[in-house]
Structures are given as C-alpha cells and as structure tokens.
Tab-separated table of C-alpha atoms in Angstrom:
chain	number	residue	atom	x	y	z
A	357	MET	CA	-41.663	51.504	-90.587
A	358	GLU	CA	-39.031	54.136	-89.754
A	359	MET	CA	-35.627	52.896	-88.906
A	360	LEU	CA	-33.517	54.647	-86.384
A	361	VAL	CA	-30.942	55.951	-88.722
A	362	THR	CA	-33.757	57.348	-90.872
A	363	LYS	CA	-35.279	59.123	-87.881
A	364	PHE	CA	-32.102	60.532	-86.631
A	365	SER	CA	-30.990	61.646	-90.011
A	366	LYS	CA	-34.398	63.344	-90.498
A	367	GLY	CA	-35.088	61.045	-93.564
A	368	LYS	CA	-31.753	61.608	-95.327
A	369	TYR	CA	-30.798	57.831	-95.029
A	370	ARG	CA	-33.359	55.084	-95.632
A	371	ASN	CA	-30.990	52.632	-93.884
A	372	GLU	CA	-27.625	52.252	-92.463
A	373	GLY	CA	-26.199	50.900	-95.846
A	374	GLU	CA	-26.719	54.346	-97.315
A	375	LEU	CA	-25.037	56.126	-94.446
A	376	PHE	CA	-22.014	53.863	-94.327
A	377	SER	CA	-21.550	53.900	-98.191
A	378	GLU	CA	-20.628	57.592	-98.018
A	379	PRO	CA	-17.104	58.822	-97.278
A	380	ILE	CA	-16.582	59.888	-93.573
A	381	SER	CA	-17.295	63.727	-93.385
A	382	ALA	CA	-17.910	66.361	-90.710
A	383	GLU	CA	-21.644	66.160	-91.614
A	384	ASN	CA	-22.073	62.369	-91.162
A	385	VAL	CA	-19.391	61.345	-88.641
A	386	ARG	CA	-21.590	61.930	-85.618
A	387	LEU	CA	-24.436	59.817	-86.972
A	388	MET	CA	-21.958	56.991	-88.013
A	389	GLY	CA	-20.440	56.926	-84.592
A	390	GLU	CA	-23.875	56.800	-82.951
A	391	MET	CA	-24.923	53.935	-85.063
A	392	ILE	CA	-21.710	51.944	-84.388
A	393	ALA	CA	-22.185	52.585	-80.749
A	394	LEU	CA	-25.760	51.172	-80.722
A	395	GLN	CA	-24.659	48.023	-82.802
A	396	ALA	CA	-21.686	47.443	-80.520
A	397	LEU	CA	-23.932	47.662	-77.358
A	398	ARG	CA	-26.450	45.322	-78.826
A	399	THR	CA	-23.726	42.865	-79.274
A	400	VAL	CA	-22.283	43.289	-75.711
A	401	LYS	CA	-25.740	42.959	-74.189
A	402	LYS	CA	-25.747	39.188	-75.181
A	403	TYR	CA	-22.821	38.718	-72.666
A	404	ASP	CA	-23.269	41.396	-70.220
A	405	PHE	CA	-26.931	42.470	-70.081
A	406	ARG	CA	-27.105	44.459	-66.927
A	407	ILE	CA	-24.423	46.900	-67.735
A	408	ALA	CA	-24.632	47.123	-71.589
A	409	ASP	CA	-28.542	47.464	-71.606
A	410	LYS	CA	-28.455	50.419	-69.238
A	411	LEU	CA	-25.772	52.035	-71.495
A	412	TYR	CA	-27.893	51.200	-74.606
A	413	ILE	CA	-31.103	52.474	-73.139
A	414	GLY	CA	-29.182	55.709	-71.943
A	415	LEU	CA	-27.887	56.250	-75.494
A	416	ILE	CA	-31.306	55.714	-77.091
A	417	LYS	CA	-32.735	58.359	-74.719
A	418	ASP	CA	-29.725	60.641	-75.498
A	419	LEU	CA	-30.363	60.499	-79.118
A	420	HIS	CA	-33.872	61.487	-78.659
A	421	HIS	CA	-33.467	64.181	-76.146
A	422	MET	CA	-29.891	65.574	-76.114
A	423	ASN	CA	-30.972	68.726	-77.965
A	424	GLU	CA	-33.351	69.621	-75.343
A	425	VAL	CA	-32.222	72.598	-72.966
A	426	GLY	CA	-30.825	71.319	-69.712
A	427	TYR	CA	-30.705	67.579	-70.714
A	428	ILE	CA	-27.716	65.825	-69.311
A	429	VAL	CA	-26.420	63.000	-71.450
A	430	SER	CA	-25.782	59.581	-69.921
A	431	ASP	CA	-22.692	57.290	-69.881
A	432	GLY	CA	-24.127	55.677	-73.025
A	433	TYR	CA	-23.193	58.628	-75.099
A	434	ASP	CA	-19.729	58.340	-74.122
A	435	VAL	CA	-19.580	55.157	-76.192
A	436	ALA	CA	-20.900	57.090	-79.174
A	437	GLN	CA	-18.378	59.883	-78.515
A	438	THR	CA	-15.532	57.254	-78.607
A	439	ALA	CA	-16.681	56.043	-81.988
A	440	ILE	CA	-17.079	59.545	-83.425
A	441	CYS	CA	-13.605	60.567	-82.363
A	442	PHE	CA	-12.099	57.600	-83.774
A	443	LEU	CA	-13.821	57.878	-87.123
A	444	TYR	CA	-12.979	61.658	-87.292
A	445	GLN	CA	-9.416	60.712	-87.950
A	446	PHE	CA	-10.440	59.227	-91.292
A	447	VAL	CA	-12.440	62.097	-92.816
A	448	GLY	CA	-12.641	61.594	-96.582
A	449	ARG	CA	-12.170	58.037	-96.463
A	450	LYS	CA	-14.832	55.207	-96.331
A	451	VAL	CA	-15.267	52.879	-93.413
A	452	SER	CA	-14.811	49.909	-95.828
A	453	GLU	CA	-11.288	50.912	-96.527
A	454	ILE	CA	-8.357	49.123	-94.901
A	455	TYR	CA	-7.295	50.430	-91.482
A	456	GLY	CA	-4.263	48.243	-91.020
A	457	LYS	CA	-3.406	44.830	-89.614
A	458	ASP	CA	-4.291	43.384	-86.380
A	459	ARG	CA	-1.980	41.393	-84.066
A	460	LYS	CA	-2.518	38.278	-86.128
A	461	GLY	CA	-1.499	40.117	-89.240
A	462	LYS	CA	-5.058	40.239	-90.729
A	463	GLU	CA	-6.183	43.262	-92.476
A	464	ILE	CA	-9.103	45.119	-90.852
A	465	THR	CA	-11.312	47.781	-92.084
A	466	ILE	CA	-11.713	51.210	-90.622
A	467	LYS	CA	-15.213	50.203	-89.348
A	468	LEU	CA	-14.046	47.016	-87.719
A	469	ALA	CA	-11.144	48.961	-86.084
A	470	CYS	CA	-13.754	51.331	-84.776
A	471	TYR	CA	-15.806	48.542	-83.329
A	472	ARG	CA	-12.754	47.294	-81.415
A	473	GLU	CA	-11.947	50.689	-80.099
A	474	VAL	CA	-15.633	51.018	-78.872
A	475	ASN	CA	-15.444	47.598	-77.356
A	476	ARG	CA	-12.270	48.553	-75.416
A	477	PHE	CA	-14.063	51.599	-74.028
A	478	ILE	CA	-17.221	49.605	-73.127
A	479	ASP	CA	-14.903	47.169	-71.223
A	480	LEU	CA	-13.549	50.173	-69.201
A	481	LEU	CA	-17.141	51.039	-68.188
A	482	ARG	CA	-18.053	47.528	-67.430
A	483	ASN	CA	-15.040	46.905	-65.271
A	484	ARG	CA	-15.048	50.128	-63.294
A	485	PRO	CA	-14.059	49.709	-59.689
A	486	ASP	CA	-17.771	50.195	-58.552
A	487	ARG	CA	-18.846	47.256	-60.975
A	488	ARG	CA	-16.145	44.797	-60.155
A	489	GLY	CA	-18.802	42.321	-59.178
A	490	THR	CA	-20.026	42.310	-62.829
A	491	ILE	CA	-16.720	41.755	-64.634
A	492	VAL	CA	-16.947	39.292	-67.403
A	493	GLU	CA	-14.602	38.198	-70.110
A	494	SER	CA	-13.871	40.762	-72.875
A	495	ILE	CA	-15.724	40.311	-76.236
A	496	ASP	CA	-13.364	39.964	-79.189
A	497	PHE	CA	-14.726	41.784	-82.276
A	498	THR	CA	-12.649	39.676	-84.730
A	499	ASP	CA	-14.864	39.996	-87.807
A	500	TYR	CA	-18.259	41.161	-88.825
A	501	LYS	CA	-19.669	37.584	-88.123
A	502	ALA	CA	-19.633	38.409	-84.395
A	503	LEU	CA	-21.491	41.689	-84.918
A	504	PRO	CA	-25.092	42.287	-85.876
A	505	ALA	CA	-25.764	41.892	-89.530
A	506	ASP	CA	-23.723	44.531	-91.293
A	507	PRO	CA	-25.925	47.048	-92.775
A	508	VAL	CA	-24.014	47.343	-96.027
A	509	ASP	CA	-24.362	43.571	-96.591
A	510	CYS	CA	-28.067	43.812	-95.561
A	511	PHE	CA	-28.977	46.504	-97.997
A	512	GLU	CA	-26.435	46.657	-100.792
A	513	HIS	CA	-28.039	44.179	-103.147
A	514	GLU	CA	-31.703	44.375	-102.187
A	515	GLN	CA	-34.127	46.602	-100.391
A	516	THR	CA	-36.817	44.928	-98.072
A	517	ASP	CA	-40.427	45.443	-99.322
A	518	TYR	CA	-42.558	46.580	-96.522
A	519	SER	CA	-45.770	47.094	-98.710
A	520	LYS	CA	-47.478	43.960	-97.197
A	521	TYR	CA	-46.657	45.021	-93.740
A	522	ASP	CA	-48.031	48.530	-94.412
A	523	GLU	CA	-51.236	46.970	-95.787
A	524	LEU	CA	-51.634	44.633	-92.772
A	525	VAL	CA	-51.024	47.517	-90.302
A	526	GLU	CA	-53.495	49.824	-92.103
A	527	ALA	CA	-56.174	47.100	-91.793
A	528	LEU	CA	-55.580	46.858	-88.070
A	529	GLN	CA	-56.550	50.511	-87.713
A	530	LEU	CA	-54.168	50.984	-84.787
A	531	SER	CA	-54.065	54.038	-82.546
A	532	LYS	CA	-50.928	56.244	-82.651
A	533	LEU	CA	-49.619	54.770	-79.377
A	534	GLU	CA	-50.221	51.030	-80.645
A	535	LEU	CA	-48.559	51.869	-83.972
A	536	ALA	CA	-45.527	53.378	-82.140
A	537	ILE	CA	-45.263	50.388	-79.915
A	538	LEU	CA	-45.408	48.035	-82.953
A	539	ASP	CA	-42.814	50.076	-84.802
A	540	CYS	CA	-40.418	49.861	-81.856
A	541	TYR	CA	-40.758	46.026	-81.813
A	542	MET	CA	-40.300	45.911	-85.518
A	543	ASN	CA	-37.094	47.772	-85.051
A	544	GLY	CA	-35.778	45.008	-82.914
A	545	MET	CA	-36.314	46.713	-79.552
A	546	VAL	CA	-37.022	44.781	-76.287
A	547	GLN	CA	-39.643	45.895	-73.779
A	548	SER	CA	-37.171	47.995	-71.614
A	549	GLU	CA	-36.019	49.884	-74.679
A	550	VAL	CA	-39.663	50.519	-75.742
A	551	CYS	CA	-40.425	51.881	-72.220
A	552	ALA	CA	-37.491	54.297	-72.612
A	553	GLU	CA	-38.272	55.317	-76.278
A	554	LEU	CA	-42.035	55.999	-75.552
A	555	ARG	CA	-41.784	56.856	-71.951
A	556	ILE	CA	-44.596	54.501	-70.896
A	557	GLY	CA	-44.876	51.726	-68.454
A	558	ARG	CA	-44.713	47.901	-69.099
A	559	GLY	CA	-48.367	47.565	-68.129
A	560	THR	CA	-49.330	49.933	-70.820
A	561	ILE	CA	-47.286	48.197	-73.416
A	562	ASN	CA	-48.549	44.757	-72.432
A	563	PHE	CA	-52.158	45.957	-72.625
A	564	ARG	CA	-51.582	47.635	-76.047
A	565	LYS	CA	-49.809	44.407	-77.336
A	566	ALA	CA	-52.759	42.325	-76.221
A	567	SER	CA	-55.083	44.741	-78.094
A	568	ILE	CA	-53.033	44.466	-81.234
A	569	ARG	CA	-52.911	40.728	-81.048
A	570	LYS	CA	-56.662	40.534	-80.620
A	571	ARG	CA	-57.247	42.719	-83.578
A	572	TYR	CA	-54.849	40.724	-85.729
A	573	GLN	CA	-56.584	37.466	-84.716
A	574	SER	CA	-59.946	38.764	-85.443
A	575	LEU	CA	-58.889	39.668	-89.037
A	576	TYR	CA	-56.429	36.984	-89.903
A	577	GLY	CA	-56.884	34.207	-87.390
A	578	ALA	CA	-54.278	32.659	-85.172
A	579	TYR	CA	-50.599	33.281	-86.181
C-alpha cells in the first residue's frame, strides 16, 4: 500500500515521519508544505465539509496533474503554497524546533505555527464575500491533539507491518482498478476523493467495492 507522501516523493520517503524528520531544505520544502496543507484540510473538513472538501479534492488533483502542460491549479494549491512560503523562512531548521510563543505564552513548534498560518488562509477562503452563507467559527489549531495523528509520533517508534494485508490482497486476485480503489480507501480517502483520484464515477466504485466484498466473503467468510 503506497502512501501519498511515498507517491509524490517518488519513493524517497516511506511515510511522513521520514519527511518531517529532515531539516527544511529547498529540495523538500514543497512536499512538506503540500502534506501540511492536506492534513489541515482534512481537519477543517470535519467542521466545514462543503468548502474544505472542494479545496482538498482540488489539491489532490493538482498534486497528480500540475506538471501536465496546460493544467491550471485549483484554489486548493493556494493552501499548499501558503504552507510552503511559511516553511521556506526556516530552511536549515527542523519543523520540530521552537518557533516562538503564542498569545498565551505557550511555546509552539515551527510545524504548529505553519498549521496556524495555513488555517488563517483557509478561513479567508471559507469566508470570502461569495461564500458568506457558509461562514463558520474559526478552528483553533492549539496543539497536535486537534490535528490528524502527527506523522512523527505515528512512525518514530514503530513501523506498521503490512505483510498480512499484502497476503490477503494477493489472495483476492483483484484487477488493477479494484486494487487502486482499495488502496485509496486504505489511505483514508472518502468516495468523492477516490472519484477525483481515479477519475471514475461513483457507480463504478460501488460496483467494484461490491465485487471486492464478495471475493473476500467467499474466501474468508463474513467480516
């Protein structure tokens, strides 16, 4: 199962923990900013799905197609650009280093400060004049508990063993499309994101999911 950071780094990083353990550099700052933008949008989606989901799907599409000639990036990539520009100030330092103190006098890391900067920008997009009907309360990124599980914490002490998963999937003998759909869901995507990622319709996804489920049940029984 390939993680997004592995795909977009062309295999250089197995997970985000490896990426964020490095000092910020001209070579990795773009990928760092993109991953932070994705995480921030995943969090905001819980509170403002309509706007944040559109930005998130746009960013996913941008990451896959922005190198294509004539491709026009979406508003979603503006979120990533905000993170990239913020991090670029700290080239040579690690995101885990202290950035400064917040209004309450609490020390915050460069990474957390970046999340807050990104969130302020997302708020501007959510509260644009043409979207005033969707204004919701601002989300306060006070600490990592409010964010998706921090990749450093997830992978620093142990690596997930996917060998059983790989054996199970191999036994199912899935088609390339079925395997791609399963990988998307294993990466935490929702159906709208899978549609955008694979450029297929919901009907196709539901049909393939039913096929995968039927094969699983025939081999292993009800789950």
